mmCIF file of C-alpha atoms in Angstrom:
data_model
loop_
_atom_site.group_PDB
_atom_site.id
_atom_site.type_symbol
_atom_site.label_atom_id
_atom_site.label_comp_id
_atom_site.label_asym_id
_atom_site.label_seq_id
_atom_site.Cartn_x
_atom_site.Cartn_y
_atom_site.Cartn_z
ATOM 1 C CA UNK A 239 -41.979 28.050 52.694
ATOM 2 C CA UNK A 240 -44.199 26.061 50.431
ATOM 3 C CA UNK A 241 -42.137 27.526 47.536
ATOM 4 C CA UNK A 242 -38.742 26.638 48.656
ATOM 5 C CA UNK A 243 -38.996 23.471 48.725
ATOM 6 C CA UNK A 244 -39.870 22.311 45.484
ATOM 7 C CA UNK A 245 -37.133 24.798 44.453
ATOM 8 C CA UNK A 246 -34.688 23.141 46.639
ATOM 9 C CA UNK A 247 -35.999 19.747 44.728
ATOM 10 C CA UNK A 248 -34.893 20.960 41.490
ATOM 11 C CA UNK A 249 -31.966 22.181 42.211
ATOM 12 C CA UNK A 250 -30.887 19.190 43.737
ATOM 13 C CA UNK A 251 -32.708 16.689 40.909
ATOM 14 C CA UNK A 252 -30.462 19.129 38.162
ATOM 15 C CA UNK A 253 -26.939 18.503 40.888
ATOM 16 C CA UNK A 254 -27.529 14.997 40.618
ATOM 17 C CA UNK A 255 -27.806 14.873 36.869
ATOM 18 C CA UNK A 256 -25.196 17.424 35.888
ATOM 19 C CA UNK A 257 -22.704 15.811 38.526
ATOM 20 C CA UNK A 258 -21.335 12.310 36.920
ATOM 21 C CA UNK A 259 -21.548 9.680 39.387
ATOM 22 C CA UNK A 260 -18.423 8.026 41.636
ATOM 23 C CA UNK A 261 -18.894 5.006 39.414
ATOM 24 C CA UNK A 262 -18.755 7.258 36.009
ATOM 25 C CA UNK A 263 -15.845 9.149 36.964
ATOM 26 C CA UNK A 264 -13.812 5.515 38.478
ATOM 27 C CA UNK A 265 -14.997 3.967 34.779
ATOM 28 C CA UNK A 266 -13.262 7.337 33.083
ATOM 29 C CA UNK A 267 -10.358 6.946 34.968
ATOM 30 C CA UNK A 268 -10.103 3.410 34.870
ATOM 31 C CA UNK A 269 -10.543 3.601 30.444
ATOM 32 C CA UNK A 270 -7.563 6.454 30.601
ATOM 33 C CA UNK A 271 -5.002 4.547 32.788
ATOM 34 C CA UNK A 272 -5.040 1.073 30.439
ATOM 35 C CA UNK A 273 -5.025 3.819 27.118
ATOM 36 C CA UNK A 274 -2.059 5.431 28.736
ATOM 37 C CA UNK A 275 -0.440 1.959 29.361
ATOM 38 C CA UNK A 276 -0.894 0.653 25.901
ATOM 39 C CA UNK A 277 0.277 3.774 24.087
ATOM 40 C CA UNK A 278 3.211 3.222 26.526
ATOM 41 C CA UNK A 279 3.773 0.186 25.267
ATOM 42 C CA UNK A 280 3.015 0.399 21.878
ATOM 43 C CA UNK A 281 5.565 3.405 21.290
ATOM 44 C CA UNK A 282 7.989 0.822 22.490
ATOM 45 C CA UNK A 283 7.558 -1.918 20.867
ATOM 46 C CA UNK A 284 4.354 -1.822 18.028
ATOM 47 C CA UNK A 285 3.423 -5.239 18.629
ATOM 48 C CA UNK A 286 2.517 -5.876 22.432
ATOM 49 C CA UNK A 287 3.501 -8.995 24.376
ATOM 50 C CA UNK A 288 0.653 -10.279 26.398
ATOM 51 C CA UNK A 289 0.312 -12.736 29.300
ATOM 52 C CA UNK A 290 -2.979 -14.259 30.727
ATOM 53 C CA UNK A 291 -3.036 -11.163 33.682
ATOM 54 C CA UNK A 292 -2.636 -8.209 30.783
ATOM 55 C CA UNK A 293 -5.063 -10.196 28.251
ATOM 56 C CA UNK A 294 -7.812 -10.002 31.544
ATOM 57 C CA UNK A 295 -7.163 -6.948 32.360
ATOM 58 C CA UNK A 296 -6.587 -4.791 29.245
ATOM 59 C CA UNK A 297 -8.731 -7.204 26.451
ATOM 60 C CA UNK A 298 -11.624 -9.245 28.454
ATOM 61 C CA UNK A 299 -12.055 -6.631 30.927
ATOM 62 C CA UNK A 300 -14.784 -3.245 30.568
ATOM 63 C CA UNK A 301 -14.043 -0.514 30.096
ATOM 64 C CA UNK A 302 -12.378 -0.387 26.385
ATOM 65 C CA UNK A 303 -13.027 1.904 23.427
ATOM 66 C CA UNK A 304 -10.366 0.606 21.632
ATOM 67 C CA UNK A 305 -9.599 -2.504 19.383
ATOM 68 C CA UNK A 306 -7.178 -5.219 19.576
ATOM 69 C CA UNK A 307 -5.963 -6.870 17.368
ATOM 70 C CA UNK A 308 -3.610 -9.911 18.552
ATOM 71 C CA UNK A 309 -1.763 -12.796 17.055
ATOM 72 C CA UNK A 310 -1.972 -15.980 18.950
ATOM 73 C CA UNK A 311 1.229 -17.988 18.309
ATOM 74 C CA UNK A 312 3.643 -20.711 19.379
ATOM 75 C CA UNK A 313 7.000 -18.717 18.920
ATOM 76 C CA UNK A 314 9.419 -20.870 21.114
ATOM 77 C CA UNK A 315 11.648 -23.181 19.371
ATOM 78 C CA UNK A 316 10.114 -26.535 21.185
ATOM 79 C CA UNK A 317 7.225 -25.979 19.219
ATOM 80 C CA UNK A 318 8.793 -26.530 15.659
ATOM 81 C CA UNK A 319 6.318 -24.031 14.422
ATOM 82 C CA UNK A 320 7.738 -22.327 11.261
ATOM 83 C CA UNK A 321 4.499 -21.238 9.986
ATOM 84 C CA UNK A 322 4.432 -18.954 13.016
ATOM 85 C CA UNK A 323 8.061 -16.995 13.107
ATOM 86 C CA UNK A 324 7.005 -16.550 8.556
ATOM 87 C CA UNK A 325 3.313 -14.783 10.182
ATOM 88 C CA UNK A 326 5.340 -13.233 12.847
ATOM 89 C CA UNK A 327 7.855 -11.531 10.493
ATOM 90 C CA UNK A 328 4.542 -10.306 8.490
ATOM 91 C CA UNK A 329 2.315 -8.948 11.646
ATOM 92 C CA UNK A 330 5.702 -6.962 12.888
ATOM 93 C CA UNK A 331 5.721 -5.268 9.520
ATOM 94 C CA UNK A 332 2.297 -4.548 9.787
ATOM 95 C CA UNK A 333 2.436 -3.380 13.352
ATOM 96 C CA UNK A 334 5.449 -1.266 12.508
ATOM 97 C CA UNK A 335 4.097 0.461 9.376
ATOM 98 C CA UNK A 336 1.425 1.291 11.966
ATOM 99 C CA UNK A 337 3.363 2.528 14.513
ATOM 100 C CA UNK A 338 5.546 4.685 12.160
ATOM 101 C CA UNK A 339 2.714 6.395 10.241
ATOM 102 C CA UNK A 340 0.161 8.521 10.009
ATOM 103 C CA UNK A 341 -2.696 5.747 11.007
ATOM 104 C CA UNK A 342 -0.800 5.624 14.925
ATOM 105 C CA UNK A 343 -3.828 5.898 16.882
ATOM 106 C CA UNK A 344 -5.569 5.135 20.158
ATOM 107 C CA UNK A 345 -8.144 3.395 18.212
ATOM 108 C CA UNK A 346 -6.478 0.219 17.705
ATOM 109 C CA UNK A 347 -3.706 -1.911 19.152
ATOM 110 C CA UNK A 348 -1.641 -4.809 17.729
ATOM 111 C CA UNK A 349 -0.588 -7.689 20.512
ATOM 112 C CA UNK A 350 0.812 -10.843 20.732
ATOM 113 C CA UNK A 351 -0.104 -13.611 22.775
ATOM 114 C CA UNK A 352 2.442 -16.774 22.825
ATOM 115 C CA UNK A 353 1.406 -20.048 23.834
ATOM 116 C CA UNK A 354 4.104 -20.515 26.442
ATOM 117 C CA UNK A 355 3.250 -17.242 28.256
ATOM 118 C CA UNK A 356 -0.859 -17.313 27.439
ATOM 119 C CA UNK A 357 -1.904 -21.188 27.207
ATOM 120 C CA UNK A 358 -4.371 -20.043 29.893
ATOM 121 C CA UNK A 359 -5.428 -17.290 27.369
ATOM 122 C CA UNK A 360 -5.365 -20.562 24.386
ATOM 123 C CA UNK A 361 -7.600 -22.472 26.933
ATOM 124 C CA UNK A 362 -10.156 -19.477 27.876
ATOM 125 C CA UNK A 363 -10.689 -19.480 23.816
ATOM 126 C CA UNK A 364 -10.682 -23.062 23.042
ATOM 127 C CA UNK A 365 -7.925 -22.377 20.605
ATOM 128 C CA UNK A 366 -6.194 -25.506 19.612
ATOM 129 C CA UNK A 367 -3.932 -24.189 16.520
ATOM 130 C CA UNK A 368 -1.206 -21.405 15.867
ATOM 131 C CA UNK A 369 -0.832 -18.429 14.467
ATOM 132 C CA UNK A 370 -4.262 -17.553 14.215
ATOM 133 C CA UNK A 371 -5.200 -13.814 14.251
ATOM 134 C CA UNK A 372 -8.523 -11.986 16.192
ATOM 135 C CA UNK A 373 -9.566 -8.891 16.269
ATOM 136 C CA UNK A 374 -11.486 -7.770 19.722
ATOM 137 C CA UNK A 375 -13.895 -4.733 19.090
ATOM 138 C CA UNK A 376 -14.308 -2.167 21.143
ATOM 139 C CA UNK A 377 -17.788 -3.541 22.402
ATOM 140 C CA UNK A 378 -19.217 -6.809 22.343
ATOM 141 C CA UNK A 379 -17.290 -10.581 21.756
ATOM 142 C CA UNK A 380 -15.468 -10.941 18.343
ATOM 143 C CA UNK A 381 -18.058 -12.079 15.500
ATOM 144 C CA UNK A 382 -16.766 -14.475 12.554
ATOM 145 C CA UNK A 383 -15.478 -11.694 10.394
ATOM 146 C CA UNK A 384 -13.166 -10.882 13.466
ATOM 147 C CA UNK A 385 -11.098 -14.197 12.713
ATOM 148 C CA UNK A 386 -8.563 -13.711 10.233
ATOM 149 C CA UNK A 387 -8.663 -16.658 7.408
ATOM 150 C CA UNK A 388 -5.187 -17.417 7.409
ATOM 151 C CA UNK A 389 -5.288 -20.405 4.923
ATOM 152 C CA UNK A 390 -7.692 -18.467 2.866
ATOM 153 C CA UNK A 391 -5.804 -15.249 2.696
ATOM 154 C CA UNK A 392 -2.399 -16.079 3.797
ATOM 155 C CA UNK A 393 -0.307 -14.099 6.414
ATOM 156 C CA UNK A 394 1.112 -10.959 4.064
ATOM 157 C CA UNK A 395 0.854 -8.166 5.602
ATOM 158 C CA UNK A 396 -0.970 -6.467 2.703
ATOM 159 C CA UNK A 397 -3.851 -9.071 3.498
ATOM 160 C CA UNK A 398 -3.440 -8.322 6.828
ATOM 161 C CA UNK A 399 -3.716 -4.393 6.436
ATOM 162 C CA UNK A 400 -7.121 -4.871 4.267
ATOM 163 C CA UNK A 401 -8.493 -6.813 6.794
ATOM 164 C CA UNK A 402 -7.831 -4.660 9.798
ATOM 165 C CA UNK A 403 -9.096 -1.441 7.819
ATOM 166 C CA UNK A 404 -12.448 -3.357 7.301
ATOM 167 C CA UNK A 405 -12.725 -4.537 10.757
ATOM 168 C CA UNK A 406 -11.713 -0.559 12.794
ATOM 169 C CA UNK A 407 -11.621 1.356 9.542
ATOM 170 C CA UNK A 408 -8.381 2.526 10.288
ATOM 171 C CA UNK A 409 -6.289 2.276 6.660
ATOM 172 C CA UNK A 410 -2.797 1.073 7.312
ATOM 173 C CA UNK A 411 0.254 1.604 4.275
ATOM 174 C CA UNK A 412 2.246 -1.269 4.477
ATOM 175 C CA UNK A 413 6.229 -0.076 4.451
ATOM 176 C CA UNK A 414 8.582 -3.217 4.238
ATOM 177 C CA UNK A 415 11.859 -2.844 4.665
ATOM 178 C CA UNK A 416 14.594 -2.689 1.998
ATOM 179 C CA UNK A 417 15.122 -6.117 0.287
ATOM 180 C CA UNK A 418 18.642 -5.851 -1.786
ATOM 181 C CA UNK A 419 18.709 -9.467 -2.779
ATOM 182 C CA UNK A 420 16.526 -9.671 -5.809
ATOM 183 C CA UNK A 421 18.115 -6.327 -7.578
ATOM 184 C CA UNK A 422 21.652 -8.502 -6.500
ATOM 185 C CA UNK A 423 20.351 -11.065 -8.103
ATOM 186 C CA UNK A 424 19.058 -9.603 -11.362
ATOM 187 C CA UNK A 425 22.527 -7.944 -11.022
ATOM 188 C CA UNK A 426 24.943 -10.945 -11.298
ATOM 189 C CA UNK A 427 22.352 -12.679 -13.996
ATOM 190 C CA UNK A 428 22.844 -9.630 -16.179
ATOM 191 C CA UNK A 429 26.814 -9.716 -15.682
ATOM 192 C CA UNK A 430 26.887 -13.618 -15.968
ATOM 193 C CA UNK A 431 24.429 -12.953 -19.252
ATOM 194 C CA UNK A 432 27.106 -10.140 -20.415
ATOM 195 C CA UNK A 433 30.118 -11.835 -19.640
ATOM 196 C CA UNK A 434 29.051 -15.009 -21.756
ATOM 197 C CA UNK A 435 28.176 -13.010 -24.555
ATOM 198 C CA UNK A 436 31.442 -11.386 -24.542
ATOM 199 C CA UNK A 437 33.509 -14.097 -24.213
ATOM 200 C CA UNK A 438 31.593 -15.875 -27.214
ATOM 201 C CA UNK A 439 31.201 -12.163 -29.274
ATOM 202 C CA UNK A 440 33.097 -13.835 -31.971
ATOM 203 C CA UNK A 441 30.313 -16.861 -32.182
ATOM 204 C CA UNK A 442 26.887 -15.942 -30.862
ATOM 205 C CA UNK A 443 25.081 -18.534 -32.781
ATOM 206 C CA UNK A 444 23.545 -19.667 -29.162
ATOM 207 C CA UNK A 445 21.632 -16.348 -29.824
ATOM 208 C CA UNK A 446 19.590 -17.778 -32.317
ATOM 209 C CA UNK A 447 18.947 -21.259 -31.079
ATOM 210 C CA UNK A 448 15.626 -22.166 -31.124
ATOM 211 C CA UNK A 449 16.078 -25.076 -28.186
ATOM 212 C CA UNK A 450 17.356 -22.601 -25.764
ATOM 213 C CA UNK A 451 14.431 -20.014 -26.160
ATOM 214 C CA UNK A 452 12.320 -23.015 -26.033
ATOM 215 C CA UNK A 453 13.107 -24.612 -22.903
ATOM 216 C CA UNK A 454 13.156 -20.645 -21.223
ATOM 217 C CA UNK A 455 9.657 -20.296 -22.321
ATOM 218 C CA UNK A 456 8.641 -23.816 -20.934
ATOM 219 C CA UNK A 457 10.053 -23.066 -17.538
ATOM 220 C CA UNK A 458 8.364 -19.643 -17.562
ATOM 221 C CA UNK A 459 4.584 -21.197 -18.292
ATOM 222 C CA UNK A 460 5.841 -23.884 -16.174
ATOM 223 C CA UNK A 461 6.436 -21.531 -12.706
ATOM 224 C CA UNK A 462 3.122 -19.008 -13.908
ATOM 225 C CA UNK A 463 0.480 -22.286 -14.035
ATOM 226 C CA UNK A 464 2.306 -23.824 -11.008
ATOM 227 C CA UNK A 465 1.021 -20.621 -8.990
ATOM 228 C CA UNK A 466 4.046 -18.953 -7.967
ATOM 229 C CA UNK A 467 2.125 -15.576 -9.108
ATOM 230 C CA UNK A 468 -0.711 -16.403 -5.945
ATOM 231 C CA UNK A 469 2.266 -17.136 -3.934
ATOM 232 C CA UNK A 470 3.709 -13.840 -4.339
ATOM 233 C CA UNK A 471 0.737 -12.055 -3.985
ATOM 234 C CA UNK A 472 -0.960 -13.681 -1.003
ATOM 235 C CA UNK A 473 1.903 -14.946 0.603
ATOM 236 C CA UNK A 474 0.721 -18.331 1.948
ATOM 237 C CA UNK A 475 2.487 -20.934 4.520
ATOM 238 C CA UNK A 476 5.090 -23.122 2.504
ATOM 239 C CA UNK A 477 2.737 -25.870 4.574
ATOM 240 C CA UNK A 478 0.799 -26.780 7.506
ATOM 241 C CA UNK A 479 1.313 -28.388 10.210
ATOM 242 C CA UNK A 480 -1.565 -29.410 12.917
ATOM 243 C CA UNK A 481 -0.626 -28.931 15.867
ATOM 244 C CA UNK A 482 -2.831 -31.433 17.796
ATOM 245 C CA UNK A 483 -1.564 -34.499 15.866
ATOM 246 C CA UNK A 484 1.942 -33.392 14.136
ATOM 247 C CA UNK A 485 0.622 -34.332 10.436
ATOM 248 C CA UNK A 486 1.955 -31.952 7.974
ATOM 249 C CA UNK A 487 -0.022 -31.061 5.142
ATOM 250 C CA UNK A 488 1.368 -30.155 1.698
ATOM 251 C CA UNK A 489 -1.713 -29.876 -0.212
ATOM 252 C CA UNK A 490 -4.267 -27.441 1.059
ATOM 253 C CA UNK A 491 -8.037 -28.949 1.029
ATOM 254 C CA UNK A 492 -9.709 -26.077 -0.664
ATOM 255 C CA UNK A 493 -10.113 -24.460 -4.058
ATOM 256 C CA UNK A 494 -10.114 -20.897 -2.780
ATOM 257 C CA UNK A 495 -6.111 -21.368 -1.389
ATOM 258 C CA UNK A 496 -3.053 -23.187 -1.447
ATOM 259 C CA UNK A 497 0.413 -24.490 0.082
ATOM 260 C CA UNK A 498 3.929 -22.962 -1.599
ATOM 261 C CA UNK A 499 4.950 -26.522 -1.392
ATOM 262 C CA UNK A 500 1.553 -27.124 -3.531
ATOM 263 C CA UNK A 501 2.775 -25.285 -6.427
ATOM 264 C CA UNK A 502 6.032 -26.717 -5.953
ATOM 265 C CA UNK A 503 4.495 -30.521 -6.321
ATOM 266 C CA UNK A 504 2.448 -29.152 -9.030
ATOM 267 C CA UNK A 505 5.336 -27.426 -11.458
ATOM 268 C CA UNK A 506 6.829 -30.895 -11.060
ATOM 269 C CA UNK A 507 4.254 -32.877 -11.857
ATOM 270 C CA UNK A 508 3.360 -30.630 -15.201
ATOM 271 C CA UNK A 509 7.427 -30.608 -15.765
ATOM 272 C CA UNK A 510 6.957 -34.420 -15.425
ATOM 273 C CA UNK A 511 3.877 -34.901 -18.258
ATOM 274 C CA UNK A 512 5.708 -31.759 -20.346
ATOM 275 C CA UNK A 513 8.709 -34.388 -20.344
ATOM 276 C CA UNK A 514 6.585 -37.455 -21.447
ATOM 277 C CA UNK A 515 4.968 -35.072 -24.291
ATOM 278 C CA UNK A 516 8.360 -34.630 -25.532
ATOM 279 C CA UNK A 517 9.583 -37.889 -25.283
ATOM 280 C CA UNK A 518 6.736 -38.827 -26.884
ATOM 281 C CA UNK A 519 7.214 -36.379 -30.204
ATOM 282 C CA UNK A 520 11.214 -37.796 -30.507
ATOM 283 C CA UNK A 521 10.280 -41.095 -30.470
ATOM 284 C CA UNK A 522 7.664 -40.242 -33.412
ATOM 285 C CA UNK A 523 10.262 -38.105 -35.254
ATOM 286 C CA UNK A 524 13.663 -38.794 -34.665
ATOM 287 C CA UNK A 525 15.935 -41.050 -36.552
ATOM 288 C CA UNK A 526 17.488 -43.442 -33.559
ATOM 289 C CA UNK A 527 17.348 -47.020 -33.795
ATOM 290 C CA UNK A 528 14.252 -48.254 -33.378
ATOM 291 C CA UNK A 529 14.767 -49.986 -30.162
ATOM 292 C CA UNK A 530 15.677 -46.441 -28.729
ATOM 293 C CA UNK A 531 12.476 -44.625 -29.807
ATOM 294 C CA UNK A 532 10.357 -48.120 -28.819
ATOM 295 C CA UNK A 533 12.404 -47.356 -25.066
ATOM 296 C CA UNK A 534 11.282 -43.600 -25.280
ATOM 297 C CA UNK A 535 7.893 -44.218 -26.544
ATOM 298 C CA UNK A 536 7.254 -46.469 -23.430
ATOM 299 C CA UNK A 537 9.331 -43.476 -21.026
ATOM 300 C CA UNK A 538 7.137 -40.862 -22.205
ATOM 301 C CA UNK A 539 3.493 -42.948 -21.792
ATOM 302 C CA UNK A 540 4.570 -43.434 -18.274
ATOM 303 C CA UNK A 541 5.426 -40.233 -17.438
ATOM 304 C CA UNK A 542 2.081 -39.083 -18.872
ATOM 305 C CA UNK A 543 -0.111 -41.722 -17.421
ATOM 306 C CA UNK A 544 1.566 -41.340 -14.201
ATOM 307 C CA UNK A 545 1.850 -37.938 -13.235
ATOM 308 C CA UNK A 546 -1.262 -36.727 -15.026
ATOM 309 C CA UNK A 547 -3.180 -39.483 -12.805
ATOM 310 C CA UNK A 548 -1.088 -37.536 -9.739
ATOM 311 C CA UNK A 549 -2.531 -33.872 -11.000
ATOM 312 C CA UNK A 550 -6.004 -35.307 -11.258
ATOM 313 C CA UNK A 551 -5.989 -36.767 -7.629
ATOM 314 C CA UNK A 552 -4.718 -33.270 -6.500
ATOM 315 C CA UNK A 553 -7.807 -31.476 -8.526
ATOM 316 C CA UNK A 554 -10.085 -34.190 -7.213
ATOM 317 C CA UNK A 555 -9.189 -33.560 -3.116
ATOM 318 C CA UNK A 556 -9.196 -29.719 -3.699
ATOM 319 C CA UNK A 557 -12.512 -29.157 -5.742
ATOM 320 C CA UNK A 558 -14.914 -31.755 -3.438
ATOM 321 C CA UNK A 559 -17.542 -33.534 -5.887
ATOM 322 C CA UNK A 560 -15.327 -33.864 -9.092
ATOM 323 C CA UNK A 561 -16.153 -36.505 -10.533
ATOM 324 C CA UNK A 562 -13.251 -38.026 -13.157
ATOM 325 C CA UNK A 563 -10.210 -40.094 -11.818
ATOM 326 C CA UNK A 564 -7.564 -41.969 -14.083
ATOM 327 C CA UNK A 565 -5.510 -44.558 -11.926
ATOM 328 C CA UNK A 566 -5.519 -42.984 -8.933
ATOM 329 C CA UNK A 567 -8.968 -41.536 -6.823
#
């Protein structure tokens, strides 16, 4: 009898530990119903609309071996928020090269949370502006790497892709859909282009004239120094708008990004002092009266003075610390 018994023991010590627990098996089955309900949804619809309940339940809430990545936006029309449908348009072409690729997986999840469905989600985060973009690991809270820099970055879905493969490793080819309008475009240029040259085939001395290829090569420098390049390439907001106090901003306060309405001011201001310098060399070397060139002269000073000042102020407020000013600080 005194040999049973410790056998019974073990037997019973190896049932327990070989046997998962009532908890263990409720945690199992509770981590496969919310993966079945999000591959649900996501093969409907790749980005995931999320209230306050389904952010609780499926997000917040253990168990989760999955990411999620969500977008946290004002999308209604009260909210004037264009910044958010441009980021919008980018995430969904994100979400959907995702969804329609090799990458699908259980491992991650894009969602959306909008402010008139969520602001209880906006308050449980202290969020205060839109679109702003986190990514919620499998375990633990989201560290500072799991906040997209939108005005860093901008809201391409290229940049969006990179920084989703470096926060679940999963590697995600961005597929846009068809745009026709640029070939269009390049299209009716070449006819126009075509069609003037063979309507004046009998005098194509325009050809040859050195003003035209001049001013063509000024505009080009002219839109590559503004920035357009970054623009296409990074894809930022045309400008910001806070949404606590409604002030727009057109100039964006740091070196390392900018507004498209930034490069806009700027190829205007550089078209502007361009001007002046030219203004400047006919009233030097022209043959006009000499009231004219005295008028021009004074035109072209201005111009340079003024919107050179202008550029300087914009270099001042976006690299903090510099310290030259003309006219303006």
């Amino acid at each position: 009898m005194s040999f049973k018994l410790p056998a019974l023991c073990v037997v019973l010590v190896l049932l327990c530990f070989a046997t998962p627990s009532d908890g263990q098996k409720k945690k199992e089955t509770l981590l496969s119903e919310k993966l079945t309900q999000m591959m649900d949804w996501a093969s409907k619809r790749a980005v995931i609309r999320m209230n306050g309940e389904k952010f609780r339940r499926l997000v917040r809430a253990p168990p989760r071996n999955y990411s999620v990545v969500i977008m946290f936006t004002a999308l209604q029309p009260q909210r004037q928020c264009a910044v958010c449908r441009q980021a919008d348009d980018e995430y969904q072409i994100l979400a959907n090269s995702w969804r329609y690729s090799s990458a699908f997986t259980n491992r991650v999840f894009f969602a959306l949370v909008d402010f008139d469905e969520g602001s209880d989600v906006f308050q449980m985060l202290n969020m205060n502006s839109a679109p702003t973009f986190i990514h919620f690991p499998p375990k633990g809270k989201p560290k500072r790497a799991d906040t997209y820099e939108l005005q860093v970055r901008g809201f391409a879905a290229e940049q969006l892709a990179r920084w989703v493969a470096d926060r679940t490793d999963v590697h995600i080819r961005v597929i846009r859909p068809p745009n026709y309008a640029g070939p269009l475009m390049l299209g009716f240029l070449l006819a126009f282009i075509g069609c003037l040259a063979y309507l004046r085939r009998n005098n194509l001395e325009f050809i040859y004239n050195k003003n035209v290829w001049a001013f063509s090569a000024l505009c080009f420098v002219l839109i590559m120094t503004s920035g357009q390049m970054w623009n296409h390439i990074r894809g930022p907001p045309y400008a910001h708008k806070n949404p606590s106090t409604g002030q727009v901003s057109y100039i964006h306060g740091s070196s390392q990004a900018q507004f498209v309405a930034e490069t806009h001011i700027v190829l205007l201001f550089n078209a502007a002092v361009t001007l002046g310098m030219v203004l400047l060399h006919e009233a030097a070397t022209s043959d006009m009266e000499i009231g004219k060139r005295k008028i021009m002269c004074m035109a072209g000073v201005g111009l340079v003075v003024l919107f050179f000042s202008w550029l300087l102020s914009i270099f001042r407020a976006k690299y903090h610390g510099y310290p030259y000013s003309f006219l303006f600080s």
